[in-house]
PDB file of C-alpha atoms in Angstrom:
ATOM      1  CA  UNK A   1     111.721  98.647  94.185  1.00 49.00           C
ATOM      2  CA  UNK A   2     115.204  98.522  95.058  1.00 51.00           C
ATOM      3  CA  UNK A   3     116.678  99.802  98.446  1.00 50.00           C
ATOM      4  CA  UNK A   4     119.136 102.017  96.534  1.00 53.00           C
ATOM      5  CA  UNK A   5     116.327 103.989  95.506  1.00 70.00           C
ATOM      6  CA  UNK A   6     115.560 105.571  98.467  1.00 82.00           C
ATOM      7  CA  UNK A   7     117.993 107.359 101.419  1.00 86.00           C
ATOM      8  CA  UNK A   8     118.641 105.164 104.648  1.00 87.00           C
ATOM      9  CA  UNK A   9     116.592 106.891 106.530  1.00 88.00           C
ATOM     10  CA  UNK A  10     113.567 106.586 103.805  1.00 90.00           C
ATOM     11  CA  UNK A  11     113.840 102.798 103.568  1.00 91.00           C
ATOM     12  CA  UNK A  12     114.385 103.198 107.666  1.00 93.00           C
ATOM     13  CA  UNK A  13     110.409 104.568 107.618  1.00 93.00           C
ATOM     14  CA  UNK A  14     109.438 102.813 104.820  1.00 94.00           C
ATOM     15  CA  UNK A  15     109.983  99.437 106.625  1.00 94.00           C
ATOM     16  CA  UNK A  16     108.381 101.095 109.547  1.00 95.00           C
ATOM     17  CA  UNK A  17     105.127 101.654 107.736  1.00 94.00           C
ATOM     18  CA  UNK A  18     105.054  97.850 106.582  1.00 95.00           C
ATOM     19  CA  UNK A  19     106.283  96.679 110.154  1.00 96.00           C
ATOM     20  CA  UNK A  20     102.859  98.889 111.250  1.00 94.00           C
ATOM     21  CA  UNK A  21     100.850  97.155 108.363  1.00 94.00           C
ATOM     22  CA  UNK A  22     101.864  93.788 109.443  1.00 96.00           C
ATOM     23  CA  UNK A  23     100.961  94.178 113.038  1.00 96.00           C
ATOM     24  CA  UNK A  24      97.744  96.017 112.461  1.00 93.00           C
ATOM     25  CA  UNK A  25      96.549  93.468 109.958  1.00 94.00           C
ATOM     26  CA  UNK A  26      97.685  90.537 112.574  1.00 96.00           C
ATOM     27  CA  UNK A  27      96.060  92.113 115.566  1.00 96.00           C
ATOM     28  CA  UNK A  28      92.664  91.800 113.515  1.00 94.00           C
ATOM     29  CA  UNK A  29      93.004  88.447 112.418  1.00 95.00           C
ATOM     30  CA  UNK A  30      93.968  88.926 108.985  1.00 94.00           C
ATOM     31  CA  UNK A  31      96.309  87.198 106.938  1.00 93.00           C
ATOM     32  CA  UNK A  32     100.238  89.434 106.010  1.00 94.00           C
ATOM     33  CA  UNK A  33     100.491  88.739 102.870  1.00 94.00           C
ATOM     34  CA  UNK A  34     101.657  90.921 100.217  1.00 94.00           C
ATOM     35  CA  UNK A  35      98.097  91.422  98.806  1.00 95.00           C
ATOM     36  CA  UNK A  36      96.739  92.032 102.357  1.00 94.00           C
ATOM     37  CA  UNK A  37      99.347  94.777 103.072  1.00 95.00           C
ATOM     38  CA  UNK A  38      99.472  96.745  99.580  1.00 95.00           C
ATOM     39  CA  UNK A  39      95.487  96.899  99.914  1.00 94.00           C
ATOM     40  CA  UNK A  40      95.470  98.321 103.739  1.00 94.00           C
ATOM     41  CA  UNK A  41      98.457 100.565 102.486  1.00 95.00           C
ATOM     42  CA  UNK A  42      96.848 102.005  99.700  1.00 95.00           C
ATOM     43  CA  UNK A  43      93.657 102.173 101.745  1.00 94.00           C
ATOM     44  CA  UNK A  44      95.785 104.561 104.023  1.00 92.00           C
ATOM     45  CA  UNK A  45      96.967 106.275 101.469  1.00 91.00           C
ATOM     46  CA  UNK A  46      93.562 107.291 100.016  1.00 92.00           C
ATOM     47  CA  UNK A  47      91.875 108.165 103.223  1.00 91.00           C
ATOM     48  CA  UNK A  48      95.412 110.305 104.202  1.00 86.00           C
ATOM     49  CA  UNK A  49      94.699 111.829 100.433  1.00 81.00           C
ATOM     50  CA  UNK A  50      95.340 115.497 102.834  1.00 83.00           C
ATOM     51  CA  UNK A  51      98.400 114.858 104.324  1.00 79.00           C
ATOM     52  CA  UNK A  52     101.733 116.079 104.371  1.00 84.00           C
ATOM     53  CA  UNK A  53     103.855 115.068 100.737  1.00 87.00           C
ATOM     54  CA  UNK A  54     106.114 113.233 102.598  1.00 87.00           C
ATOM     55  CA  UNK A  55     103.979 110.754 104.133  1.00 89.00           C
ATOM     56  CA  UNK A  56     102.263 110.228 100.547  1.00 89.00           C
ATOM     57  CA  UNK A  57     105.406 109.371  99.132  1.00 90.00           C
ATOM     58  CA  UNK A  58     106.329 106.993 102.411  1.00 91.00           C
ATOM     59  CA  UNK A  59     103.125 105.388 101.599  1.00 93.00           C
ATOM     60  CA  UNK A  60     103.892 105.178  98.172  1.00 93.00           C
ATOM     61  CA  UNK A  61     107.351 103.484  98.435  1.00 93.00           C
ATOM     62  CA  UNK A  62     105.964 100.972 100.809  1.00 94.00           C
ATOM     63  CA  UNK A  63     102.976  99.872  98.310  1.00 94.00           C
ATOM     64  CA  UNK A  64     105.745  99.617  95.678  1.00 92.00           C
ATOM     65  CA  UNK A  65     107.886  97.440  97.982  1.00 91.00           C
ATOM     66  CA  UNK A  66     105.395  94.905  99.272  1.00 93.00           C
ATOM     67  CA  UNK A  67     103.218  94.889  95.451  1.00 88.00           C
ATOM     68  CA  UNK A  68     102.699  91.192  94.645  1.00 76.00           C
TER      69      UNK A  68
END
């Protein structure tokens, strides 16, 4: 996915959501890698199935950006 497809402050909390990825999976001893991430995203995203639209489609965007 390209940054133009998505506002400033989109991409701002996209990269937010990866940034929280990356330290979450570190703190547990797991590897960052781009597999590693888009599984613990889309993880989240299934067990936040309920929330608000606009943290779905945060999710979403981020799973696209860091997809092998």
């Amino acid at each position: 996915m390209k940054r133009d497809a998505l506002n400033e402050d989109d991409y701002d909390e996209v990269c937010r959501v990866i940034g929280d990825a990356v330290v979450v999976l570190a703190e547990s001893g797991h590897e960052t890698k781009r597999e590693e991430l888009s599984a613990l995203l889309k993880r989240a995203r299934q067990h936040r199935s309920h929330s608000e639209r606009d943290e779905q489609r945060m999710l979403e965007h981020a799973i696209r950006l860091v997809k092998p």
